[in-house]
PDB file of C-alpha atoms in Angstrom:
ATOM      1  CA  UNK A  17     -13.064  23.510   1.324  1.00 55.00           C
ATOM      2  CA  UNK A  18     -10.665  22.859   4.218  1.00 82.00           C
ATOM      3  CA  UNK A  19      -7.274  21.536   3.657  1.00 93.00           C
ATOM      4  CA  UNK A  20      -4.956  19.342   5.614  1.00 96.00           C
ATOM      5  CA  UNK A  21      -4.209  21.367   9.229  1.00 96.00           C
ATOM      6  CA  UNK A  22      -1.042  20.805  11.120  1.00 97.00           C
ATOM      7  CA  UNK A  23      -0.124  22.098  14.533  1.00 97.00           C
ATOM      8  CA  UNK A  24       1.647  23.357  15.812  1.00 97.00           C
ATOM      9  CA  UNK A  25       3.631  25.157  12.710  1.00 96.00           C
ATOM     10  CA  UNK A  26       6.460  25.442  14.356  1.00 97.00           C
ATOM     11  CA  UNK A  27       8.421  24.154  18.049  1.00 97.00           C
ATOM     12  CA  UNK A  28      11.499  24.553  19.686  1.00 98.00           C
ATOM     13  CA  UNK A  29      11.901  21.839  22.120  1.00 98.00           C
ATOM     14  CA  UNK A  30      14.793  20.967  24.775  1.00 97.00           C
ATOM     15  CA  UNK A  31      16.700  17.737  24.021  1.00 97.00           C
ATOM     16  CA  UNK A  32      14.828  15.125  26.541  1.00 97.00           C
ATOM     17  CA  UNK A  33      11.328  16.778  26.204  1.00 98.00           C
ATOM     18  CA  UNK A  34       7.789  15.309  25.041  1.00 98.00           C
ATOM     19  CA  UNK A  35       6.280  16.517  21.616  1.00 98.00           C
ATOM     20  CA  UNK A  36       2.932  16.160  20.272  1.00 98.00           C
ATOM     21  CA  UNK A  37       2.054  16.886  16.675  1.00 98.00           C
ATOM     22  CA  UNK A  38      -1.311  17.440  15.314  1.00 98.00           C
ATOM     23  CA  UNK A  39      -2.593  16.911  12.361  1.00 98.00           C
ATOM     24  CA  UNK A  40      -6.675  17.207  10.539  1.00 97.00           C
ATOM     25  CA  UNK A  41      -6.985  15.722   8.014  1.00 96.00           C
ATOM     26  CA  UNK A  42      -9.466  16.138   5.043  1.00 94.00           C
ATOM     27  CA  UNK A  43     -12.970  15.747   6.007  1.00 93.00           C
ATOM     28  CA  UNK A  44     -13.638  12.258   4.995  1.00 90.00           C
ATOM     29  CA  UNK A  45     -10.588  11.007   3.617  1.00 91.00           C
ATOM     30  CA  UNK A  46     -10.210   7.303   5.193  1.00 89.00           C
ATOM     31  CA  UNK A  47      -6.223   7.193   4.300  1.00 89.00           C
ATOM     32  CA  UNK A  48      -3.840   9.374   7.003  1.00 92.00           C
ATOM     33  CA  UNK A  49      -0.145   9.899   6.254  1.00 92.00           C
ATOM     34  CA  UNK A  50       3.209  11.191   7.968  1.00 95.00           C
ATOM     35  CA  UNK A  51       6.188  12.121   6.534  1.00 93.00           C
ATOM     36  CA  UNK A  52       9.542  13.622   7.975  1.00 95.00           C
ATOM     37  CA  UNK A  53      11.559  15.946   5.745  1.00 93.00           C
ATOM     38  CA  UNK A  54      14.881  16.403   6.775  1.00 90.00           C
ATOM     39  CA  UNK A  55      17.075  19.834   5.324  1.00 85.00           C
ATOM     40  CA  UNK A  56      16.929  19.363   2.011  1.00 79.00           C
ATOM     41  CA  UNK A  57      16.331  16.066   1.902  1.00 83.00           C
ATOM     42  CA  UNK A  58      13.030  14.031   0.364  1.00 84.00           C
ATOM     43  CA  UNK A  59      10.306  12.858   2.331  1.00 87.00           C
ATOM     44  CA  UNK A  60      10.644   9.836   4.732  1.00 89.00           C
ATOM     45  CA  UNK A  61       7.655   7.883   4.897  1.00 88.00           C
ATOM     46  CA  UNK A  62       6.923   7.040   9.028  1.00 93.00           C
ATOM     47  CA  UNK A  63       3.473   5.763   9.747  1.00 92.00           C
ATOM     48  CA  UNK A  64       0.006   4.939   7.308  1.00 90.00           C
ATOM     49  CA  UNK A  65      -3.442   5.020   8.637  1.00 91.00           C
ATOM     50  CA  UNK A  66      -6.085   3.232   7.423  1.00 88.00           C
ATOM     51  CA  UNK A  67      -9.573   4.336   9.550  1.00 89.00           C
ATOM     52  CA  UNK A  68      -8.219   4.405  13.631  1.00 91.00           C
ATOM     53  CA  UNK A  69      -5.473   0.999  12.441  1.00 91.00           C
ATOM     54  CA  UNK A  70      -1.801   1.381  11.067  1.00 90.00           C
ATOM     55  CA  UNK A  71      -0.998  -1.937   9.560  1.00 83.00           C
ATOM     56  CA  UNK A  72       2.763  -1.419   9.151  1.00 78.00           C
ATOM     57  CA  UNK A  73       4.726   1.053  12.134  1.00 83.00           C
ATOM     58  CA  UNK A  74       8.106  -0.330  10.575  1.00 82.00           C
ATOM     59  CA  UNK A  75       8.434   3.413   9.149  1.00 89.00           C
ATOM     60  CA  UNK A  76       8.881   5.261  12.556  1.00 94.00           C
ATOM     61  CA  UNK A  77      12.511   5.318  13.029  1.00 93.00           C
ATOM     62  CA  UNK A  78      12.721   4.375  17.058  1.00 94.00           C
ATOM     63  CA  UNK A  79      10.417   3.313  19.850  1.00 95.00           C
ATOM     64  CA  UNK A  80      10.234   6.590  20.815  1.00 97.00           C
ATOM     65  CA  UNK A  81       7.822   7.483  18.288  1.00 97.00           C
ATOM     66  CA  UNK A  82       4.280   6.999  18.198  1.00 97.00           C
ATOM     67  CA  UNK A  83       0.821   7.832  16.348  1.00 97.00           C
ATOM     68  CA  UNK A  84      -2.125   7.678  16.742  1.00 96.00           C
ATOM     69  CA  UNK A  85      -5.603   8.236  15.342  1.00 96.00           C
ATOM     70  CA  UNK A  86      -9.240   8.771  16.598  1.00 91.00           C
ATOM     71  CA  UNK A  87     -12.349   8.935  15.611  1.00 89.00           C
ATOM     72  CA  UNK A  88     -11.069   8.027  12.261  1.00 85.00           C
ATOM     73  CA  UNK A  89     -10.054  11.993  11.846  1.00 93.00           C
ATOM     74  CA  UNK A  90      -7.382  13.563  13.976  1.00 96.00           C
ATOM     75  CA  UNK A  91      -4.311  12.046  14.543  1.00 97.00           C
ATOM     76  CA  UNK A  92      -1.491  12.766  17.000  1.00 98.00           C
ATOM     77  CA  UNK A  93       2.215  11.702  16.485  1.00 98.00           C
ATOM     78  CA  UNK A  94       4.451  11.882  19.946  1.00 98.00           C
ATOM     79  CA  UNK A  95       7.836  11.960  20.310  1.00 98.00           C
ATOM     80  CA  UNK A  96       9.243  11.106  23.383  1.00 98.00           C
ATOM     81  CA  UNK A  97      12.705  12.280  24.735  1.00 98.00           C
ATOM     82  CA  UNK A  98      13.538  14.233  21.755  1.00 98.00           C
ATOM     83  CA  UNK A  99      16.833  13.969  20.320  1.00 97.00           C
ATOM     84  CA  UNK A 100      18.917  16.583  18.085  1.00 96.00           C
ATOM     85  CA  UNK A 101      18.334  14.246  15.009  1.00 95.00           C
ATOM     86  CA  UNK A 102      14.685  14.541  15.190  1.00 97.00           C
ATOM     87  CA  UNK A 103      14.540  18.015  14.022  1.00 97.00           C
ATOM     88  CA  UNK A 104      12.541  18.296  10.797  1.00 97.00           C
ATOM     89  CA  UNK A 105       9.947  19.218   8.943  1.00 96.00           C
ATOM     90  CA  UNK A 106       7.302  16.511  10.020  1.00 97.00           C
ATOM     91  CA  UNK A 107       4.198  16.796   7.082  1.00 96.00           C
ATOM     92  CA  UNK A 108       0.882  14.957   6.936  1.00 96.00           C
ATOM     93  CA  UNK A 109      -1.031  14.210   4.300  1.00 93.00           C
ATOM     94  CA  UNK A 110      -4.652  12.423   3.334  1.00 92.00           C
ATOM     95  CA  UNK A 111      -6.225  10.815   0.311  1.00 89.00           C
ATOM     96  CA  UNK A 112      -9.425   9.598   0.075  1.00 86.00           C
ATOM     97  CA  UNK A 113      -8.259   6.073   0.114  1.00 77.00           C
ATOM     98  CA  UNK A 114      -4.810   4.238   0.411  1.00 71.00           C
ATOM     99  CA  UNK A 115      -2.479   3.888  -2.087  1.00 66.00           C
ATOM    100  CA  UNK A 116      -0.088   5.858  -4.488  1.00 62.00           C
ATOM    101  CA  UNK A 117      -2.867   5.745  -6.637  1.00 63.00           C
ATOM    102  CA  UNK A 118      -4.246   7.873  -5.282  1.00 73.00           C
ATOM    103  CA  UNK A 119      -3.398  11.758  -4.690  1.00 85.00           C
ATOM    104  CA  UNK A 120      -2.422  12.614  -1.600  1.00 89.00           C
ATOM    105  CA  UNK A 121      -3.231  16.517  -0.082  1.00 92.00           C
ATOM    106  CA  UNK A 122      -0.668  17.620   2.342  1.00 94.00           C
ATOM    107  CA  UNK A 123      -0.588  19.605   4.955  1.00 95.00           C
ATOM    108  CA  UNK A 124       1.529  22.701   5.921  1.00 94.00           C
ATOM    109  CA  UNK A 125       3.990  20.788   8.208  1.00 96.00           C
ATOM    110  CA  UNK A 126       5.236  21.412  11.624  1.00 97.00           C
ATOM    111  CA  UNK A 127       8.980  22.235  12.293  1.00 97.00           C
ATOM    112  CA  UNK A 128      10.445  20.857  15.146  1.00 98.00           C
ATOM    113  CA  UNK A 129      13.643  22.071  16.667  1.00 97.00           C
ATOM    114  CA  UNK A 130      15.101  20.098  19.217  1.00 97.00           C
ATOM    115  CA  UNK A 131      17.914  22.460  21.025  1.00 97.00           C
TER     116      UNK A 131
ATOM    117  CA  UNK B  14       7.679  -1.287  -4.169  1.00 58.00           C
ATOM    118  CA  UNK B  15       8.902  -0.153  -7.589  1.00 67.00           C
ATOM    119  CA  UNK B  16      11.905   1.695  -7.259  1.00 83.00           C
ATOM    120  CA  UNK B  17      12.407   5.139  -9.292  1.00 90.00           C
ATOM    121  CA  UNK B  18      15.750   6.911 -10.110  1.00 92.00           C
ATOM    122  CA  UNK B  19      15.342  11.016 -11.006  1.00 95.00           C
ATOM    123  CA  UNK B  20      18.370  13.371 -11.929  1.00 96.00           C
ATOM    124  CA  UNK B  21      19.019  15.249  -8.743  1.00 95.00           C
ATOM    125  CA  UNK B  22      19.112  18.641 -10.157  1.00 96.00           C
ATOM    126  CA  UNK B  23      18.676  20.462 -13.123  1.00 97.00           C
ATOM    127  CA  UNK B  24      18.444  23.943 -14.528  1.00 97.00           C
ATOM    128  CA  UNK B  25      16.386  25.492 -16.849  1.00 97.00           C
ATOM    129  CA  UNK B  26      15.711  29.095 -18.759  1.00 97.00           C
ATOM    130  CA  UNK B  27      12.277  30.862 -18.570  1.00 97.00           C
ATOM    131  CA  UNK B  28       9.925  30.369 -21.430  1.00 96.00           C
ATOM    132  CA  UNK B  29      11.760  26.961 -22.069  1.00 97.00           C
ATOM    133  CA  UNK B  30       9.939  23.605 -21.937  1.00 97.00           C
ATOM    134  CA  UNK B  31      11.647  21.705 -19.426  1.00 98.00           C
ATOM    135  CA  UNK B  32      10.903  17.810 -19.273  1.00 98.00           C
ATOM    136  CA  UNK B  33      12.232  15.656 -16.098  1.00 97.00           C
ATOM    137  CA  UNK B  34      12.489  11.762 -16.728  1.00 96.00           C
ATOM    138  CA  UNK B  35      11.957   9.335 -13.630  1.00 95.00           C
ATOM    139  CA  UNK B  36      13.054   5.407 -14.430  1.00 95.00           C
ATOM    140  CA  UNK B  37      10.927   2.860 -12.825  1.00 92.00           C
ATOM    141  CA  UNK B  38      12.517  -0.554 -14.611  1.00 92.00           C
ATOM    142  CA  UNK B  39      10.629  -3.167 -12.152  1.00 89.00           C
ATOM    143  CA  UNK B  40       7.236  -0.937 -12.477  1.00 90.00           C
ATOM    144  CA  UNK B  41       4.127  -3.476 -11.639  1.00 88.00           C
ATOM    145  CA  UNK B  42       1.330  -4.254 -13.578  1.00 90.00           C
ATOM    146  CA  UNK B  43      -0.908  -2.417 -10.977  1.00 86.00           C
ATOM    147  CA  UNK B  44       1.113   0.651 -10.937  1.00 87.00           C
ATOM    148  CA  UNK B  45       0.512   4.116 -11.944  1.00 89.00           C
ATOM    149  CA  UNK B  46       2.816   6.929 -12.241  1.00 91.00           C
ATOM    150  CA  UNK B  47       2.639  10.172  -9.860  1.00 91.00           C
ATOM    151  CA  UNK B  48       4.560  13.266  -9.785  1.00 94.00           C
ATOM    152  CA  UNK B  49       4.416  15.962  -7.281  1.00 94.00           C
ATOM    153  CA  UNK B  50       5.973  19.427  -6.761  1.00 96.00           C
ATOM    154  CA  UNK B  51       6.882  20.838  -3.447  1.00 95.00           C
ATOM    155  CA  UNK B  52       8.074  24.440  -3.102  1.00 93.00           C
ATOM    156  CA  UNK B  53      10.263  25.710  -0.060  1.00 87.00           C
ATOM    157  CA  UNK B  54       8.494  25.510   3.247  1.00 85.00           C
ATOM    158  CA  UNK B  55       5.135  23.602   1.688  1.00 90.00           C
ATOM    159  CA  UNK B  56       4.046  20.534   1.618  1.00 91.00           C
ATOM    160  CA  UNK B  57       4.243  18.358  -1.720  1.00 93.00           C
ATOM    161  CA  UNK B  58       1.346  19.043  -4.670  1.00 94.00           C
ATOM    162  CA  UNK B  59      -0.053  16.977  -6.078  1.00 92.00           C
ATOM    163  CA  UNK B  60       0.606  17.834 -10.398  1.00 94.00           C
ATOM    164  CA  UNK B  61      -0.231  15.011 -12.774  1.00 94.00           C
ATOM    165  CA  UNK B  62      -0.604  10.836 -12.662  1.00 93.00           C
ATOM    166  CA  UNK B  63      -0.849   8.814 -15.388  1.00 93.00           C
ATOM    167  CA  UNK B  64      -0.725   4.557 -16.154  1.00 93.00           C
ATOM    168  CA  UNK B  65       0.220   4.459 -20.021  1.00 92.00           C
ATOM    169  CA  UNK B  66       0.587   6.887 -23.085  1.00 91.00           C
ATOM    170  CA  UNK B  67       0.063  10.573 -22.421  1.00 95.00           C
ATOM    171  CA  UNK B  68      -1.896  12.814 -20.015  1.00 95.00           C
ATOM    172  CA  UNK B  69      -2.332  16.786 -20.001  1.00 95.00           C
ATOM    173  CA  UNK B  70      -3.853  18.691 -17.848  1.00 95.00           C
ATOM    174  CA  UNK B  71      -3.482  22.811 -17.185  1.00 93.00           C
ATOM    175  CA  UNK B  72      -0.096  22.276 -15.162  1.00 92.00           C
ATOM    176  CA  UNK B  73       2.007  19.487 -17.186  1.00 96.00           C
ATOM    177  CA  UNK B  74       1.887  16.320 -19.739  1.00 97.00           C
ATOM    178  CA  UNK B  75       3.415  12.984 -18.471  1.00 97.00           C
ATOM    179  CA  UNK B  76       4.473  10.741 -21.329  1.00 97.00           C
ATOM    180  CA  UNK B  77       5.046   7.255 -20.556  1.00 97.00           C
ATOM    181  CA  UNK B  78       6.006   4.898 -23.365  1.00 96.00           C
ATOM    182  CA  UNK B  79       4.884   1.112 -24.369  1.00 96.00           C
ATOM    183  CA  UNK B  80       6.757  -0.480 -21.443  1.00 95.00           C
ATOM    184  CA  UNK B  81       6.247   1.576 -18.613  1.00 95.00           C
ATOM    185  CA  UNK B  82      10.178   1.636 -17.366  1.00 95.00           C
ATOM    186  CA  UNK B  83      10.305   5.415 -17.407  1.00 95.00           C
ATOM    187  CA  UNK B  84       7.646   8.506 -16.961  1.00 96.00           C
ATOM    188  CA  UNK B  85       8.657  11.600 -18.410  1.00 97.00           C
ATOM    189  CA  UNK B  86       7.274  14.821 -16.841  1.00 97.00           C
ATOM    190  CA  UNK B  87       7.001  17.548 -19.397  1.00 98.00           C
ATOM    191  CA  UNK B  88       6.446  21.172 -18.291  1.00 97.00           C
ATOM    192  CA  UNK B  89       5.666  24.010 -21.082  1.00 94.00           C
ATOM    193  CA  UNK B  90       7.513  27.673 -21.325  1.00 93.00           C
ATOM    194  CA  UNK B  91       8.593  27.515 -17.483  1.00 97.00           C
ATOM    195  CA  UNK B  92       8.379  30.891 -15.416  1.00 96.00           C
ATOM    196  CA  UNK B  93      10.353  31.210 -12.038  1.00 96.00           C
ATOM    197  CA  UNK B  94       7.391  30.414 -10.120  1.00 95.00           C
ATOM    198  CA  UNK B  95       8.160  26.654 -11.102  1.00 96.00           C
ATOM    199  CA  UNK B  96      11.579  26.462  -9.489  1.00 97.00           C
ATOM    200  CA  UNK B  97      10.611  23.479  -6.808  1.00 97.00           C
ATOM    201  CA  UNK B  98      11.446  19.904  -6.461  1.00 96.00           C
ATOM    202  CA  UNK B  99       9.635  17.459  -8.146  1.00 97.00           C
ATOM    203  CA  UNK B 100       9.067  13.634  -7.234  1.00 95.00           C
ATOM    204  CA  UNK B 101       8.249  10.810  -9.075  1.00 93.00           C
ATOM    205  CA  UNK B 102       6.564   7.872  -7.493  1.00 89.00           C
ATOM    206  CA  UNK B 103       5.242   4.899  -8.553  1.00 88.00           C
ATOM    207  CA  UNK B 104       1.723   2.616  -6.862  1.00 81.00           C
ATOM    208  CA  UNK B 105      -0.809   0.513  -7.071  1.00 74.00           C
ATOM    209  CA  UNK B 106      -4.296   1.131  -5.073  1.00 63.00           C
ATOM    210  CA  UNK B 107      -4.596  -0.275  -1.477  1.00 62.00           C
ATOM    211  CA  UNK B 108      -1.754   0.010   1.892  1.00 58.00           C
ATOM    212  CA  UNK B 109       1.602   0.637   0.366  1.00 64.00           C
ATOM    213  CA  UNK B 110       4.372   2.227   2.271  1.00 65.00           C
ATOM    214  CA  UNK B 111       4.931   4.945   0.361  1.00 69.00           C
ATOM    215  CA  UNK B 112       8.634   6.252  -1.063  1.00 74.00           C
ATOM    216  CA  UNK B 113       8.918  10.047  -2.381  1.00 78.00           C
ATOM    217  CA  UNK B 114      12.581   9.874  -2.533  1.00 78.00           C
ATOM    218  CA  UNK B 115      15.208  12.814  -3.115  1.00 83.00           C
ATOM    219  CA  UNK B 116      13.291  13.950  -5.925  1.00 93.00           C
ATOM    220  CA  UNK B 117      14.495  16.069  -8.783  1.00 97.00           C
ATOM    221  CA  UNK B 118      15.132  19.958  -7.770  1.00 96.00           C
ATOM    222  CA  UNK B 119      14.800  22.455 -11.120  1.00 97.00           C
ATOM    223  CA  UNK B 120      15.851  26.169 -10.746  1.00 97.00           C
ATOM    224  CA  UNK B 121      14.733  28.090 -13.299  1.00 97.00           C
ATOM    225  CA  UNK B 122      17.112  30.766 -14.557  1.00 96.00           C
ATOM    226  CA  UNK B 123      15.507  34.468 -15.544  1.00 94.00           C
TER     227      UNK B 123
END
């Protein structure tokens, strides 16, 4: 079956620009996740869905990120006037429910380059 | 959130069994242990979970002892092909803001 989609895979963006990242999740999997991987760094946890509702945004690093989700499926993270230090590897992942308990299936990531 | 501590690095002949410990001294009751690999330019996989004693599957074995302070992550007569990073985590069921860490990156050595 159909794995986790992200897209774009890749963008180069000029410092100051709008981004918007796109990722599908699983068919059916309530539980939505995104991560930002830094150059060899681990995974920094940003934002948690739970259905269309994230109960904790504390994870995005400044107000110029946001997420949503629809439709209890697709879910966009924008970044607003994009900044050097937000180039990374953003991933998203899905589980069938929330909770380190349960696996997670990530998707391919998109790499943003902010120039 | 239980914290975890993983050697950074470490390196490894093929063919040899190679076996990665994670500590996780304030584990909760709830808690079970998960270990992922991720490979250059991928997202994380999901390899092997476990909540006490031993579990196998086709990939790896995770042993965890009596009192649940450390996992160990045992992989059998490694081949290049598992060169990645690989993260320990620890969770319970429901919202938790999850923490993958630096993880531990093996390079295995022809």
């Amino acid at each position: 079956g159909a794995g986790v989609s992200q897209s774009p895979s890749n963008k180069v963006t000029e410092k100051g620009k709008d981004v918007e990242l796109r990722c599908d999740p699983i068919s059916g999997h309530t539980a939505l996740y995104w991560y930002r991987q830094s150059l060899g760094q681990g995974l920094e946890f940003l934002i948690y869905f739970q259905g269309n509702s994230a109960p904790d945004k504390s994870g995005l690093p400044s107000d110029r990120f946001s997420a949503e989700r629809t439709g209890g499926s697709v879910s966009t993270l924008t970044i607003q006037r994009t900044q050097q230090e937000d180039s990374a590897v953003y991933l998203c992942a899905s589980s069938p429910s929330p909770g380190t308990s349960r696996e997670q299936y990530f998707g391919p990531g998109t790499r943003l380059t902010v120039t | 959130l239980a914290k975890t501590t993983q050697p950074i690095s470490m390196d490894s002949y093929e063919g040899q069994e190679v076996n990665i410990t994670c500590s996780h001294n304030n584990i909760a009751t709830n808690d079970y242990i998960t270990w992922y690999q991720q490979f250059p330019s991928q997202g994380p996989r999901f390899i092997i979970q476990g909540y006490k004693t031993k579990v196998t599957n086709e990939v790896a074995s995770l042993f965890i002892p009596a009192d649940r302070k450390s996992s160990t992550l045992s992989l059998p007569r490694v081949s290049l092909s598992d060169t990645a990073v690989y993260y320990c985590l620890v969770g319970a069921g429901g919202y938790q803001k999850v923490t993958f860490g630096i993880g531990t990156k093996l390079q295995v050595i022809p």
